[in-house]
mmCIF file of C-alpha atoms and ligand atoms in Angstrom:
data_model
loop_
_atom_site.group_PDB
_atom_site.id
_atom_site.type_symbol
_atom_site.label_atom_id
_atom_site.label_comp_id
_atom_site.label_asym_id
_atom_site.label_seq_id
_atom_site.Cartn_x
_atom_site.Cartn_y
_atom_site.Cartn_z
ATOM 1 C CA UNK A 104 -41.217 -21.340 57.634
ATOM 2 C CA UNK A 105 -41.336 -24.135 55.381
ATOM 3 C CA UNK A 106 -45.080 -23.115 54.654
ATOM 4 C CA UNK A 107 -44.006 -19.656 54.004
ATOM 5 C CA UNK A 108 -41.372 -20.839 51.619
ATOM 6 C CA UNK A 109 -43.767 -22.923 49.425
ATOM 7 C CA UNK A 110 -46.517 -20.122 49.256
ATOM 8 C CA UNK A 111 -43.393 -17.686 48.246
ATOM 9 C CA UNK A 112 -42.635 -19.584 45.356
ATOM 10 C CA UNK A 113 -46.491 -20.661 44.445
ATOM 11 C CA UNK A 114 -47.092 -16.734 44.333
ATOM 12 C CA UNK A 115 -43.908 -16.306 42.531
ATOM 13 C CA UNK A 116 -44.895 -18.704 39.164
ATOM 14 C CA UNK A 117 -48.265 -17.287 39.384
ATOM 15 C CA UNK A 118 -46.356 -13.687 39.076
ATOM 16 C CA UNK A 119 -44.209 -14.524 36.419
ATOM 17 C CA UNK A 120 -47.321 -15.595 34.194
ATOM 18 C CA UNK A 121 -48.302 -12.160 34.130
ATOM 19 C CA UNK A 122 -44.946 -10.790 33.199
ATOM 20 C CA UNK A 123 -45.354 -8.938 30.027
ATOM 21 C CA UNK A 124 -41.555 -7.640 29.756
ATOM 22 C CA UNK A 125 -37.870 -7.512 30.617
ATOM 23 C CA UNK A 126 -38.608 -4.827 32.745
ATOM 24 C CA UNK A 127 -41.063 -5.666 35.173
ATOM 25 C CA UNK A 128 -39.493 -9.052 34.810
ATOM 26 C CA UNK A 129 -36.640 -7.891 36.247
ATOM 27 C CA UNK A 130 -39.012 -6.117 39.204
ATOM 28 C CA UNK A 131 -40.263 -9.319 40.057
ATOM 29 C CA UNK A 132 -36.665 -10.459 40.253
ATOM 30 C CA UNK A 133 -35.802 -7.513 42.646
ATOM 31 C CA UNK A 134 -38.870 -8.334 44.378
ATOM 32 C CA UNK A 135 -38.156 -12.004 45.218
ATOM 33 C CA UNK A 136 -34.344 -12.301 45.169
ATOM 34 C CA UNK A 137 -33.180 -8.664 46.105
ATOM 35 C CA UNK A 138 -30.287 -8.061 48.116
ATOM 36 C CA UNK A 139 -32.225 -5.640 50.189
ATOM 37 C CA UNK A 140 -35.604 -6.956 50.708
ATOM 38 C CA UNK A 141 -36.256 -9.923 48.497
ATOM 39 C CA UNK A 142 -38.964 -11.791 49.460
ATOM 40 C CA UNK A 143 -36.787 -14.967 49.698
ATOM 41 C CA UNK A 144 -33.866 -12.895 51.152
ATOM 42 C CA UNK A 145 -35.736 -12.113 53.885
ATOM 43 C CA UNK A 146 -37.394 -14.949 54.498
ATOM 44 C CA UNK A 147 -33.910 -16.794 54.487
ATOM 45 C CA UNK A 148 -32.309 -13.900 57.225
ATOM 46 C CA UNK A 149 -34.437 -16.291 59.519
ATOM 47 C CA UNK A 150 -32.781 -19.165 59.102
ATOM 48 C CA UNK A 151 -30.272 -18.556 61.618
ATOM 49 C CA UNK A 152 -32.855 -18.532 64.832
ATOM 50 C CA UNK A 153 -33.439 -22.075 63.966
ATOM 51 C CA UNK A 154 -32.009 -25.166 65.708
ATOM 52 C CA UNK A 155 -29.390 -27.032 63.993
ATOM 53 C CA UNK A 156 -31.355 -30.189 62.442
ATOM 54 C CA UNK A 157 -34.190 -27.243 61.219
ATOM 55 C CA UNK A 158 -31.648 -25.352 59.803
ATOM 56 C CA UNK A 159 -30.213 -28.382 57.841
ATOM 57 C CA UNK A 160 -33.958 -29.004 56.663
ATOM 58 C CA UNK A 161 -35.069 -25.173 56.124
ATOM 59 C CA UNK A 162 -32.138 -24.923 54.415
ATOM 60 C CA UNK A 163 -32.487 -26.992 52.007
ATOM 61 C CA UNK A 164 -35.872 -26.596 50.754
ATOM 62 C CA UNK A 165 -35.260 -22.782 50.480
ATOM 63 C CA UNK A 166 -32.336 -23.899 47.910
ATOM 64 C CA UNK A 167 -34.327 -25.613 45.965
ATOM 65 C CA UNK A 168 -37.050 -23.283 45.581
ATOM 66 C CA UNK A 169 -34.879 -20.751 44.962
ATOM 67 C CA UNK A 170 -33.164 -22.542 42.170
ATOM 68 C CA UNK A 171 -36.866 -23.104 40.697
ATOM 69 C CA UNK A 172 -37.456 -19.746 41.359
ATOM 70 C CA UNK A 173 -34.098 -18.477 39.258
ATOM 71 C CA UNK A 174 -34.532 -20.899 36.382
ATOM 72 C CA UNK A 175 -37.921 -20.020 35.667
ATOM 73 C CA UNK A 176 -36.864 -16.156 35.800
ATOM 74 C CA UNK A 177 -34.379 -16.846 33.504
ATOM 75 C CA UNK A 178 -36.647 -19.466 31.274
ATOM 76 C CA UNK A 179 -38.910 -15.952 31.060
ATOM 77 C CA UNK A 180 -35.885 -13.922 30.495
ATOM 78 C CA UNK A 181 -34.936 -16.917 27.511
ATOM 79 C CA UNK A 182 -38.385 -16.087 25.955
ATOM 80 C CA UNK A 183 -38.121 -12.482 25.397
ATOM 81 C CA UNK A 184 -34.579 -12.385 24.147
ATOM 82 C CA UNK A 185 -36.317 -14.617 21.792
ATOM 83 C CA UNK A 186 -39.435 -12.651 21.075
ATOM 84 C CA UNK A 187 -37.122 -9.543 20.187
ATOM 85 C CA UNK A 188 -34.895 -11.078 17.712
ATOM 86 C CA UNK A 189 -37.897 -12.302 15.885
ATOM 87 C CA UNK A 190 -39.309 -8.929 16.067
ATOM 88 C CA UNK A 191 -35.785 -7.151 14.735
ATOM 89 C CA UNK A 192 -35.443 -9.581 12.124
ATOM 90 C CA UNK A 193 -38.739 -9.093 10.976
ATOM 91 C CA UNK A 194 -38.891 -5.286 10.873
ATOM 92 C CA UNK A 195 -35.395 -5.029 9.947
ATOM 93 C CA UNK A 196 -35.071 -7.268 7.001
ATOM 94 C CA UNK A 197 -31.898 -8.928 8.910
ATOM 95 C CA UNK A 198 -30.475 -11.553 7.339
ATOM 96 C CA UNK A 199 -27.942 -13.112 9.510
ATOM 97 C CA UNK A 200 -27.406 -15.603 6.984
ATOM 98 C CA UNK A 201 -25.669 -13.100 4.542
ATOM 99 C CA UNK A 202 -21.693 -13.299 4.307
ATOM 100 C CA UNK A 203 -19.772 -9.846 5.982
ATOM 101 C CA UNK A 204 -18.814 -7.515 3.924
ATOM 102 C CA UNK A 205 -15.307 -7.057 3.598
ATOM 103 C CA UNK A 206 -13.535 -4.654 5.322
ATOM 104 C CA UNK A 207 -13.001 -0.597 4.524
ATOM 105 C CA UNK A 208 -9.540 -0.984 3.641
ATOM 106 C CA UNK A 209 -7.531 -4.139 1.914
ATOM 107 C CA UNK A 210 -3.997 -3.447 0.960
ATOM 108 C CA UNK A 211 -3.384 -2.304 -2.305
ATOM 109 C CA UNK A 212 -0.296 -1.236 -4.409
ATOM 110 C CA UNK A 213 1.577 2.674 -4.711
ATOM 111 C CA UNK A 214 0.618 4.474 -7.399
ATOM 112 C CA UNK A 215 4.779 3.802 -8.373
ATOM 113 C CA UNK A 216 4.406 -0.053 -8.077
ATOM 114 C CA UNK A 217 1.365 -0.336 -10.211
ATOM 115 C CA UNK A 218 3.208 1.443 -13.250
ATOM 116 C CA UNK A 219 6.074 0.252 -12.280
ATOM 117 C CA UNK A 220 4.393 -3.422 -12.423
ATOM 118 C CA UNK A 221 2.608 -2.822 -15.576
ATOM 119 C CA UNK A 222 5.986 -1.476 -17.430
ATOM 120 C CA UNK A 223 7.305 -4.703 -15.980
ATOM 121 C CA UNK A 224 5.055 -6.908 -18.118
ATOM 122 C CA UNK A 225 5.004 -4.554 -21.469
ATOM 123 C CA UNK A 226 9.363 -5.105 -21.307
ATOM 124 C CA UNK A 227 9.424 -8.697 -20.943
ATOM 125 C CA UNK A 228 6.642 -8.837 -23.829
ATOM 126 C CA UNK A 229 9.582 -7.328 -25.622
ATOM 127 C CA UNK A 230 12.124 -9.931 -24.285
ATOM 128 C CA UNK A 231 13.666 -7.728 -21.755
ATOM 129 C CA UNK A 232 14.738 -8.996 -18.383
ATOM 130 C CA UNK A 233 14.578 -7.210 -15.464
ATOM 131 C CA UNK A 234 16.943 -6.332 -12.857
ATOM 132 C CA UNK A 235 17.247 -5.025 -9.671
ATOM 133 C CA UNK A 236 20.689 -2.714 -8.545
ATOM 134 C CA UNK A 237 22.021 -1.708 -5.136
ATOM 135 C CA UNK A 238 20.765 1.213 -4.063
ATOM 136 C CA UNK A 239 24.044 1.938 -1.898
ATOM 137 C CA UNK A 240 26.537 2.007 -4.919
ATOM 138 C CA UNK A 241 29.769 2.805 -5.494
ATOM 139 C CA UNK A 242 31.450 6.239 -7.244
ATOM 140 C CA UNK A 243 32.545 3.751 -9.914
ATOM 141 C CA UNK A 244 29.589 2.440 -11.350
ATOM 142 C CA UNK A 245 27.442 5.660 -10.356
ATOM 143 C CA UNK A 246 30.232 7.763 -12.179
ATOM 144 C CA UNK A 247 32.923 6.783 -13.595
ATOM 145 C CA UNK A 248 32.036 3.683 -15.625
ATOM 146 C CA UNK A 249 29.245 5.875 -16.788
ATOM 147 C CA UNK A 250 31.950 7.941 -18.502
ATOM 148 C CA UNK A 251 31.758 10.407 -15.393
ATOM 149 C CA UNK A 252 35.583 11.580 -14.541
ATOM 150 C CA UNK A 253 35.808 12.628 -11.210
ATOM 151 C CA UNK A 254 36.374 16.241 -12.092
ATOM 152 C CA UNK A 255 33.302 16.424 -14.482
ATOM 153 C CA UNK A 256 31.437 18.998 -14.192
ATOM 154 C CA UNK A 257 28.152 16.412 -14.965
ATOM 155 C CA UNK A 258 28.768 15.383 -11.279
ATOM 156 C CA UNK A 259 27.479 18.396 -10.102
ATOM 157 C CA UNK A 260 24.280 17.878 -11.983
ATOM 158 C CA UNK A 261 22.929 15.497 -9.140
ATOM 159 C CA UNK A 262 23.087 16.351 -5.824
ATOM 160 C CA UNK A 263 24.729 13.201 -4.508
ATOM 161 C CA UNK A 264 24.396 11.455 -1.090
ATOM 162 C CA UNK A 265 28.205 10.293 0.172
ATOM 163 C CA UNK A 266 28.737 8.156 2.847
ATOM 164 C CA UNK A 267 30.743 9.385 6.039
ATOM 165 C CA UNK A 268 33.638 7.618 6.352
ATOM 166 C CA UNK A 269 33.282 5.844 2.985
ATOM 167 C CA UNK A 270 34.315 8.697 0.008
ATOM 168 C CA UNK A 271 33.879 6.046 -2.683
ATOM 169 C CA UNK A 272 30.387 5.039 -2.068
ATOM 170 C CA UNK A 273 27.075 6.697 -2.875
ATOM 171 C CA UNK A 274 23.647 6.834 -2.615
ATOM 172 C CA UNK A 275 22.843 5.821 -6.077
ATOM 173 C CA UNK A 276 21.457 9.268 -8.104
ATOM 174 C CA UNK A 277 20.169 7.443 -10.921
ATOM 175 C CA UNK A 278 19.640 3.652 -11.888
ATOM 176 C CA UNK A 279 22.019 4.068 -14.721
ATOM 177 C CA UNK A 280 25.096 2.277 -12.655
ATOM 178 C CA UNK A 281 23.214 -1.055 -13.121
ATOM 179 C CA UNK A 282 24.535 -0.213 -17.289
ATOM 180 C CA UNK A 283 28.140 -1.174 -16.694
ATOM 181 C CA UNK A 284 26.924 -3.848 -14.031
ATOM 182 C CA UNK A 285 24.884 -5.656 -16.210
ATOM 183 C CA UNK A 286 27.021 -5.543 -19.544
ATOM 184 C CA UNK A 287 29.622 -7.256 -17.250
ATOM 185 C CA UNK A 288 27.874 -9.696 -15.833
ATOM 186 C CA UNK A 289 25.368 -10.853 -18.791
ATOM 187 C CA UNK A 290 27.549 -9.673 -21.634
ATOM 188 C CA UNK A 291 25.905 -9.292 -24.953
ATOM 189 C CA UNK A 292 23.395 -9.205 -26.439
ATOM 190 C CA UNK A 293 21.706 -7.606 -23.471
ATOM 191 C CA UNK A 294 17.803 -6.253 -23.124
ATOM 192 C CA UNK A 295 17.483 -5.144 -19.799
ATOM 193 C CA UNK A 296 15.840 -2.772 -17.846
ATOM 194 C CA UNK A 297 16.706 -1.519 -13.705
ATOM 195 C CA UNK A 298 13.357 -0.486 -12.250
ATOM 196 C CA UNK A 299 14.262 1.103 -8.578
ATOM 197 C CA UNK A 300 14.933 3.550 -5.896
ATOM 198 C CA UNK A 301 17.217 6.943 -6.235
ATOM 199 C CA UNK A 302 18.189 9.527 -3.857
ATOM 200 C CA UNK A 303 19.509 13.305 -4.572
ATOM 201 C CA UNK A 304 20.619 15.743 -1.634
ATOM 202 C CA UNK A 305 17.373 18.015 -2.580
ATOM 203 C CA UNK A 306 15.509 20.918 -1.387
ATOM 204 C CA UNK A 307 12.353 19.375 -1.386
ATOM 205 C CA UNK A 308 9.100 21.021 -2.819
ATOM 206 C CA UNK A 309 6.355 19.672 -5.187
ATOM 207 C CA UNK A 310 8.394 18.753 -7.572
ATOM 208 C CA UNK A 311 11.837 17.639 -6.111
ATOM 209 C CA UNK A 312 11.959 14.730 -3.315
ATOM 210 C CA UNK A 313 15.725 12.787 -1.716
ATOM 211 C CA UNK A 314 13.798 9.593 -3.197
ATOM 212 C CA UNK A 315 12.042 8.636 -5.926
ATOM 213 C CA UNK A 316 12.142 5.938 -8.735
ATOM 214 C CA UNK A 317 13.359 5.617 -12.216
ATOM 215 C CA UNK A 318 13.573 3.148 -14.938
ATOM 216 C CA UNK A 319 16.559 2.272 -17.211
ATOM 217 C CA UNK A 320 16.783 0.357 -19.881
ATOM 218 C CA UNK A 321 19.294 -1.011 -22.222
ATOM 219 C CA UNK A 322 19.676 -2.957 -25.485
ATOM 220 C CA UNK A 323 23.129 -3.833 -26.857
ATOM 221 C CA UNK A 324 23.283 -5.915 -30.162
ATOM 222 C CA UNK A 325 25.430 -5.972 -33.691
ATOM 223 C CA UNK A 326 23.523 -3.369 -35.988
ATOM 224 C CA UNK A 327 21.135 -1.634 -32.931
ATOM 225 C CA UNK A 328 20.519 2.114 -34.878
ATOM 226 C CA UNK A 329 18.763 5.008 -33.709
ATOM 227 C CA UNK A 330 15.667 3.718 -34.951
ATOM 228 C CA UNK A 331 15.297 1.016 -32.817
ATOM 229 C CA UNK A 332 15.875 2.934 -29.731
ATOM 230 C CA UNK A 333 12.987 5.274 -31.551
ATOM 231 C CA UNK A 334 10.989 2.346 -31.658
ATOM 232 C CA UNK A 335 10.967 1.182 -28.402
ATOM 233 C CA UNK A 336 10.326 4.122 -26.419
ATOM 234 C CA UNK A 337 7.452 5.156 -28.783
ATOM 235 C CA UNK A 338 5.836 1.451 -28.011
ATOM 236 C CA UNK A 339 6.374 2.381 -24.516
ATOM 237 C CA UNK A 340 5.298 5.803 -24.298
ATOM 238 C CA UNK A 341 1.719 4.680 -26.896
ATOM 239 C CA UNK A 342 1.298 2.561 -24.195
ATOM 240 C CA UNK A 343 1.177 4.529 -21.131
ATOM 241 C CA UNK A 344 -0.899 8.019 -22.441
ATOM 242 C CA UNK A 345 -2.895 5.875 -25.564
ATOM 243 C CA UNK A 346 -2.652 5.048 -29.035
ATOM 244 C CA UNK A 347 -2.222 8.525 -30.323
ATOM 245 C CA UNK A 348 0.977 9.622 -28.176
ATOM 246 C CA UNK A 349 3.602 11.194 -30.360
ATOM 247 C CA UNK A 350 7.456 11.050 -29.307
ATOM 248 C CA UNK A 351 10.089 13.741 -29.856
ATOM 249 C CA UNK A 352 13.573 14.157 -29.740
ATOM 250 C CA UNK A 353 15.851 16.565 -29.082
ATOM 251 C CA UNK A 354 19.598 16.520 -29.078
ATOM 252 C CA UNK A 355 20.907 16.667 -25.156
ATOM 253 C CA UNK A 356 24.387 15.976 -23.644
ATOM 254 C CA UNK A 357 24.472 12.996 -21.029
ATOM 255 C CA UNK A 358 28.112 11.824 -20.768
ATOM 256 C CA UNK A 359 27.306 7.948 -21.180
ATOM 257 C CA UNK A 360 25.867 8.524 -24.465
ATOM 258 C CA UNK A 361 26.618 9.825 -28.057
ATOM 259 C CA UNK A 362 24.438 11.286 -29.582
ATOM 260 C CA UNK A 363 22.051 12.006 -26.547
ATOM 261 C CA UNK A 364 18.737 13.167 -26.164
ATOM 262 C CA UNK A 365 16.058 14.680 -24.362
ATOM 263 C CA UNK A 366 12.589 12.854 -24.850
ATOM 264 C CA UNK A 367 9.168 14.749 -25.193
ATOM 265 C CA UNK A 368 5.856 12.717 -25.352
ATOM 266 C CA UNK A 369 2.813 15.207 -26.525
ATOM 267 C CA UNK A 370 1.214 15.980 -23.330
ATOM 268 C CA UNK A 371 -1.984 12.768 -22.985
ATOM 269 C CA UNK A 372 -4.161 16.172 -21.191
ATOM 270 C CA UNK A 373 -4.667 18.253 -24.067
ATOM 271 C CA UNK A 374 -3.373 16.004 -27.100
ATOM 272 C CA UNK A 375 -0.634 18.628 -27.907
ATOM 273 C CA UNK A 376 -2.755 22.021 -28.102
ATOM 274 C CA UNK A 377 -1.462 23.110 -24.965
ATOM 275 C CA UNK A 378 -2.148 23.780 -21.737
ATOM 276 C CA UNK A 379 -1.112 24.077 -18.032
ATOM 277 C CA UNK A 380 0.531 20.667 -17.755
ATOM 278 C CA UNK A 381 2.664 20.877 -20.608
ATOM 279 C CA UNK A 382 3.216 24.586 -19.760
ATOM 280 C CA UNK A 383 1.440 25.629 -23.445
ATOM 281 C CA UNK A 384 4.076 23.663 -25.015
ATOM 282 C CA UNK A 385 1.999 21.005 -25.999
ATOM 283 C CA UNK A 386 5.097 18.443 -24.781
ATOM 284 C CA UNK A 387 6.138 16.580 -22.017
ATOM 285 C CA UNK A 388 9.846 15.841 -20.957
ATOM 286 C CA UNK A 389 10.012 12.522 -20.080
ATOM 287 C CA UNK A 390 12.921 10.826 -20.711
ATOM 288 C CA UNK A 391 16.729 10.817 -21.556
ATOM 289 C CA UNK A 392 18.241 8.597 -23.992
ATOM 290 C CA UNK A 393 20.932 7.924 -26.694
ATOM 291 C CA UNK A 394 23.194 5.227 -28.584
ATOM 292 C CA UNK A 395 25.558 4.277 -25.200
ATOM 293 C CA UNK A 396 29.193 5.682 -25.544
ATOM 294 C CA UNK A 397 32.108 3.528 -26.607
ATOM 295 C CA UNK A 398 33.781 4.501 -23.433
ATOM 296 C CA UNK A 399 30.670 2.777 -21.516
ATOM 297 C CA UNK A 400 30.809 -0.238 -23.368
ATOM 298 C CA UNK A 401 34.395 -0.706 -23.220
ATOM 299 C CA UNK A 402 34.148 -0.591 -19.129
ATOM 300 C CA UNK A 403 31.667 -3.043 -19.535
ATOM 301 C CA UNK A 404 34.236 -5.269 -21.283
ATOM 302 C CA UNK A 405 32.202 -5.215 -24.705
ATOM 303 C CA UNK A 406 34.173 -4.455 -28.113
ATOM 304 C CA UNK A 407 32.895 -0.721 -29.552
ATOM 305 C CA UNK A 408 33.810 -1.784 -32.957
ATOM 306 C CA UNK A 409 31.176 -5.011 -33.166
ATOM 307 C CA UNK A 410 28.546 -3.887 -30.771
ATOM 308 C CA UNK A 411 26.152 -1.055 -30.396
ATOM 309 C CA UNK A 412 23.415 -0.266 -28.245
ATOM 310 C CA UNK A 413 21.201 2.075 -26.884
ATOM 311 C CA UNK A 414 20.288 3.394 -23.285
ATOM 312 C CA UNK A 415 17.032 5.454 -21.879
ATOM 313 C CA UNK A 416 15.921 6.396 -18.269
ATOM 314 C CA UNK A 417 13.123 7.739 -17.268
ATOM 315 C CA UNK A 418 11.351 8.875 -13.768
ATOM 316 C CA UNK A 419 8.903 6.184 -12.535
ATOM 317 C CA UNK A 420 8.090 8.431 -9.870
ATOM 318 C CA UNK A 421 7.022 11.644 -12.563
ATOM 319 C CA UNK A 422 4.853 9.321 -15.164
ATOM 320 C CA UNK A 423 2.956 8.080 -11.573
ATOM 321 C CA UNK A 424 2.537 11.993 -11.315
ATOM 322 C CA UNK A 425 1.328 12.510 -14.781
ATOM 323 C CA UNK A 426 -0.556 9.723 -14.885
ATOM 324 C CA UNK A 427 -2.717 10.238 -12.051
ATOM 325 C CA UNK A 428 -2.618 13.753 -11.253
ATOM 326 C CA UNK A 429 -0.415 13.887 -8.086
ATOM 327 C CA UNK A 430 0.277 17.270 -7.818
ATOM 328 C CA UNK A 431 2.789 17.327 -5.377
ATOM 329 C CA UNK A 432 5.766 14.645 -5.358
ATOM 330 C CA UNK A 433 6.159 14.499 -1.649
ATOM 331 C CA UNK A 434 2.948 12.716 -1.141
ATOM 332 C CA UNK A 435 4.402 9.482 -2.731
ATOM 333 C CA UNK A 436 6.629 8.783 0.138
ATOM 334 C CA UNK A 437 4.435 10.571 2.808
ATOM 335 C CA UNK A 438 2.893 7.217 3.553
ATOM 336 C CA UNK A 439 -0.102 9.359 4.234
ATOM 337 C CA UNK A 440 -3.320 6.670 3.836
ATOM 338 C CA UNK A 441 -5.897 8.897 2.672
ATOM 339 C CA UNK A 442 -3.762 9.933 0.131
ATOM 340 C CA UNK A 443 -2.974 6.341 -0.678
ATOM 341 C CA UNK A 444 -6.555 4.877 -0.693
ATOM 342 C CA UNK A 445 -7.295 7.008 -3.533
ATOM 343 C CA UNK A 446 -5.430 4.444 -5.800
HETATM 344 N N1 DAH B 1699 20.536 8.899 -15.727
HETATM 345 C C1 DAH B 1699 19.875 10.059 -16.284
HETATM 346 C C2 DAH B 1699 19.313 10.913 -15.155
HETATM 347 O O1 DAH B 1699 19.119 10.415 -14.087
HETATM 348 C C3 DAH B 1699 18.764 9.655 -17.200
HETATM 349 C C4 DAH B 1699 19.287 9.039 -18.471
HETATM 350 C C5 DAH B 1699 19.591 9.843 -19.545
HETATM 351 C C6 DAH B 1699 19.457 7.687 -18.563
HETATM 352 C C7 DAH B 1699 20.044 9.309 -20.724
HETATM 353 C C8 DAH B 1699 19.948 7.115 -19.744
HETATM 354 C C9 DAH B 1699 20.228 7.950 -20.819
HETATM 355 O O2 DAH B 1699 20.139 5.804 -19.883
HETATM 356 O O3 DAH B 1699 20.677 7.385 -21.976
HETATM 357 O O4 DAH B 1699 19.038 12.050 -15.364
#
């Protein structure tokens, strides 16, 4: 048996030198190590007819030519892992030296934070600070401090979210509370502008959404004119549509100020000609604004008669729209990423 053992492994290395590939390698495995018929296997089934102190010794030697059997299999096997990397490398150019490439998707911002955090910058050039509101607010500040009365019709302009069981609190409709908040707080003078979140009970479609974001700003100083508050928003609006971008104004009633307007930029698509996106007006509403009411400024505990200022908000959410084409409002909240990787 021992005999038979030594000429199985002799024939075995003289075998492998012939291997040319994994896969008759791995017959020659099968052939000597099999489960079912392995040369050694079989050999080894005999073991058992043999007296004790053969056994030992059989035993043994079969282990150890088995285990030079296996590790010169797998020395083989070692070799033409080896061999086929070369050849890959070679015919495929691979580099396994190069750094990954990063992956598909990195987080980036909305579409409403990157204007939101470019406006951000362009105000505090201008020496305004910026503030954040609660978005949970009460009737006070969203109303009535805004010269709102509670039986105002203007109430009924924005669908307003109320709070069960709490009648005086809101869902704020606009960030114009933050106004009277601010005056109070910071007194005068005051440059400030209230980037955030608003929510109106709407019937959603592509143009109306229950969230979306504004911006409000306000300056209140001794001689602040009409001009000034001309002057800013046109520095604002040049900004965002170019160099060329033309303001307009037109008289409009908000309760918190007096006079009040409505704000028209010439539409940045077709330079004021008109077209679809300005509806052939050649204009674009984008704003409110106006010289803040004596009634406002009073509730914010400044003096009417020293101090003057003026107020403006506009829709974060819409100039995101404009600015980038997003047809339809409700994809800014959707969270929907292939709408979102676009940016
Ligand atoms: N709060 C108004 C709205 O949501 C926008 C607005 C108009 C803000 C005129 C102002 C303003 O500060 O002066 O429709």
């Amino acid at each position: 048996m021992q005999d038979k053992l030594q000429q199985i492994k002799t024939e075995a290395l003289l075998a492998l030198k012939s291997v040319k590939d994994k896969i008759q390698l791995e017959e020659l495995e099968i052939k000597l190590l099999g489960r079912k018929g392995g040369q050694l296997t079989e050999l080894l089934k005999g073991l058992k007819d043999l007296s004790e102190d053969a056994k030992r010794e059989v035993g043994q030697l079969a282990n150890e030519i088995k285990k030079d059997i296996e590790s010169a299999l797998a020395k083989k096997k070692t070799e033409f892992v080896q061999q086929e990397m070369a050849g890959l490398l070679e015919k495929e150019n691979l580099d396994i030296t190069q750094p990954s490439l990063p992956p598909k998707v990195l987080g980036h911002l909305h579409p409403n934070t990157i204007i939101q955090n470019d406006l951000e910058d362009l105000f505090t050039s201008m020496g305004f600070m910026v503030l954040d509101g609660p978005e949970l607010e009460s009737e006070y500040y969203n109303f009535s401090a805004l010269n709102i009365p509670a039986d105002h019709p203007a109430r009924d302009m924005q669908d307003t979210f109320y709070i069960k069981g709490h009648s005086d609190w809101v869902m704020r409709t606009h960030t114009s509370p933050m106004q009277v908040r601010a005056m109070q707080k910071y007194g005068t003078p005051l440059r400030m502008i209230v980037p955030g979140k608003c929510f109106r009970n709407e019937a959603t479609d592509v143009r109306h959404e229950h969230t979306f974001y504004q911006l409000e700003g306000v300056v209140v100083d001794k001689d602040i004119s009409f001009a000034h508050m001309k002057g800013v928003l046109e520095s604002v609006f040049k900004h965002i549509f170019g160099p060329e971008t033309k303001i307009r104004l037109r008289p409009k009633f908000y309760p918190f100020v007096e006079p009040g307007v409505n704000g028209e930029v010439t539409c940045y698509l077709c330079k004021g000609k008109g077209c679809r996106l300005c509806k052939q007006t050649g204009w674009l509403e984008v704003f409110g604004a106006g010289m803040i009411h004596p009634n406002v400024l009073k509730e914010g505990d400044i003096d009417p008669n020293i101090y003057q200022g003026f107020a403006f908000g506009f829709g974060l959410t819409r100039l995101a729209m404009l600015k980038y084409g997003i047809e339809d409002i409700r994809l800014l909240e959707s969270g929907n990423m292939k709408f979102l990787e676009q940016f």
